[in-house]
């Protein structure tokens, strides 16, 4: 946001080297956007969510009555 604000301020006040400053502000914005996207893609959020879902499923299976556990396929029964 700060890079976009700097771009707007440079555009409004029009200093001597406005074009260079505008290019630098836009380059900074693009760089920060790319870094933000990389961090968002590399963060292991899907793995954390999958582990939380498995943990919740295990807790639910532990509380099931025995007659329901017998109806589950072998692959899904708690070990």
PDB file of C-alpha atoms in Angstrom:
ATOM      1  CA  UNK A   1       0.000   0.000   0.000  1.00  0.00           C
ATOM      2  CA  UNK A   2       2.854   2.358   0.796  1.00  0.00           C
ATOM      3  CA  UNK A   3       4.308   1.995  -2.685  1.00  0.00           C
ATOM      4  CA  UNK A   4       0.968   2.919  -4.230  1.00  0.00           C
ATOM      5  CA  UNK A   5       0.699   5.888  -1.862  1.00  0.00           C
ATOM      6  CA  UNK A   6       4.203   7.001  -2.888  1.00  0.00           C
ATOM      7  CA  UNK A   7       3.202   6.663  -6.544  1.00  0.00           C
ATOM      8  CA  UNK A   8       0.140   8.871  -5.966  1.00  0.00           C
ATOM      9  CA  UNK A   9       2.146  11.488  -4.038  1.00  0.00           C
ATOM     10  CA  UNK A  10       4.812  11.627  -6.748  1.00  0.00           C
ATOM     11  CA  UNK A  11       2.141  11.977  -9.406  1.00  0.00           C
ATOM     12  CA  UNK A  12       0.412  14.772  -7.465  1.00  0.00           C
ATOM     13  CA  UNK A  13       3.490  16.882  -6.611  1.00  0.00           C
ATOM     14  CA  UNK A  14       5.434  16.270  -9.881  1.00  0.00           C
ATOM     15  CA  UNK A  15       9.065  16.618  -8.697  1.00  0.00           C
ATOM     16  CA  UNK A  16      11.971  16.948 -11.186  1.00  0.00           C
ATOM     17  CA  UNK A  17      12.608  13.227 -11.548  1.00  0.00           C
ATOM     18  CA  UNK A  18       8.959  12.181 -11.275  1.00  0.00           C
ATOM     19  CA  UNK A  19       9.169   9.469 -13.919  1.00  0.00           C
ATOM     20  CA  UNK A  20      12.078   7.685 -12.214  1.00  0.00           C
ATOM     21  CA  UNK A  21      10.374   7.929  -8.832  1.00  0.00           C
ATOM     22  CA  UNK A  22       7.116   6.613 -10.260  1.00  0.00           C
ATOM     23  CA  UNK A  23       8.900   3.687 -11.870  1.00  0.00           C
ATOM     24  CA  UNK A  24      10.662   2.935  -8.574  1.00  0.00           C
ATOM     25  CA  UNK A  25       7.356   3.096  -6.672  1.00  0.00           C
ATOM     26  CA  UNK A  26       5.641   0.760  -9.134  1.00  0.00           C
ATOM     27  CA  UNK A  27       8.611  -1.620  -9.111  1.00  0.00           C
ATOM     28  CA  UNK A  28       8.476  -1.715  -5.316  1.00  0.00           C
ATOM     29  CA  UNK A  29       4.760  -2.465  -5.444  1.00  0.00           C
ATOM     30  CA  UNK A  30       5.271  -5.267  -7.962  1.00  0.00           C
ATOM     31  CA  UNK A  31       8.129  -6.745  -5.952  1.00  0.00           C
ATOM     32  CA  UNK A  32       6.095  -6.730  -2.742  1.00  0.00           C
ATOM     33  CA  UNK A  33       3.127  -8.300  -4.558  1.00  0.00           C
ATOM     34  CA  UNK A  34       5.338 -11.070  -5.943  1.00  0.00           C
ATOM     35  CA  UNK A  35       6.864 -11.751  -2.528  1.00  0.00           C
ATOM     36  CA  UNK A  36       3.373 -11.818  -0.993  1.00  0.00           C
ATOM     37  CA  UNK A  37       2.236 -14.365  -3.590  1.00  0.00           C
ATOM     38  CA  UNK A  38       5.303 -16.541  -3.050  1.00  0.00           C
ATOM     39  CA  UNK A  39       4.779 -16.573   0.709  1.00  0.00           C
ATOM     40  CA  UNK A  40       1.101 -17.413   0.238  1.00  0.00           C
ATOM     41  CA  UNK A  41       1.944 -20.295  -2.107  1.00  0.00           C
ATOM     42  CA  UNK A  42       4.790 -21.725  -0.046  1.00  0.00           C
ATOM     43  CA  UNK A  43       2.995 -21.620   3.309  1.00  0.00           C
ATOM     44  CA  UNK A  44       1.930 -25.144   4.226  1.00  0.00           C
ATOM     45  CA  UNK A  45      -1.698 -24.166   4.943  1.00  0.00           C
ATOM     46  CA  UNK A  46      -3.188 -27.099   2.990  1.00  0.00           C
ATOM     47  CA  UNK A  47      -1.072 -29.562   4.961  1.00  0.00           C
ATOM     48  CA  UNK A  48      -2.067 -27.993   8.262  1.00  0.00           C
ATOM     49  CA  UNK A  49      -5.743 -28.135   7.292  1.00  0.00           C
ATOM     50  CA  UNK A  50      -5.476 -31.790   6.237  1.00  0.00           C
ATOM     51  CA  UNK A  51      -3.789 -32.727   9.523  1.00  0.00           C
ATOM     52  CA  UNK A  52      -6.481 -30.892  11.488  1.00  0.00           C
ATOM     53  CA  UNK A  53      -9.185 -32.751   9.555  1.00  0.00           C
ATOM     54  CA  UNK A  54      -7.519 -36.126  10.255  1.00  0.00           C
ATOM     55  CA  UNK A  55      -7.215 -35.304  13.937  1.00  0.00           C
ATOM     56  CA  UNK A  56     -10.883 -34.301  14.103  1.00  0.00           C
ATOM     57  CA  UNK A  57     -11.928 -37.498  12.318  1.00  0.00           C
ATOM     58  CA  UNK A  58      -9.910 -39.603  14.781  1.00  0.00           C
ATOM     59  CA  UNK A  59     -11.543 -37.869  17.746  1.00  0.00           C
ATOM     60  CA  UNK A  60     -14.968 -38.434  16.220  1.00  0.00           C
ATOM     61  CA  UNK A  61     -14.269 -42.129  15.600  1.00  0.00           C
ATOM     62  CA  UNK A  62     -13.118 -42.585  19.192  1.00  0.00           C
ATOM     63  CA  UNK A  63     -16.515 -41.364  20.414  1.00  0.00           C
ATOM     64  CA  UNK A  64     -18.594 -43.558  18.108  1.00  0.00           C
ATOM     65  CA  UNK A  65     -20.554 -46.371  19.742  1.00  0.00           C
ATOM     66  CA  UNK A  66     -19.275 -49.911  19.041  1.00  0.00           C
ATOM     67  CA  UNK A  67     -22.275 -50.856  16.864  1.00  0.00           C
ATOM     68  CA  UNK A  68     -21.457 -48.005  14.482  1.00  0.00           C
ATOM     69  CA  UNK A  69     -17.739 -48.848  14.474  1.00  0.00           C
ATOM     70  CA  UNK A  70     -18.608 -52.388  13.332  1.00  0.00           C
ATOM     71  CA  UNK A  71     -20.414 -50.985  10.287  1.00  0.00           C
ATOM     72  CA  UNK A  72     -17.321 -49.069   9.125  1.00  0.00           C
ATOM     73  CA  UNK A  73     -15.136 -50.694   6.450  1.00  0.00           C
ATOM     74  CA  UNK A  74     -11.851 -52.174   7.672  1.00  0.00           C
ATOM     75  CA  UNK A  75      -9.820 -49.414   6.031  1.00  0.00           C
ATOM     76  CA  UNK A  76     -11.651 -46.731   8.033  1.00  0.00           C
ATOM     77  CA  UNK A  77     -11.677 -48.403  11.427  1.00  0.00           C
ATOM     78  CA  UNK A  78      -9.435 -46.907  14.104  1.00  0.00           C
ATOM     79  CA  UNK A  79      -6.192 -48.761  14.695  1.00  0.00           C
TER      80      UNK A  79
END
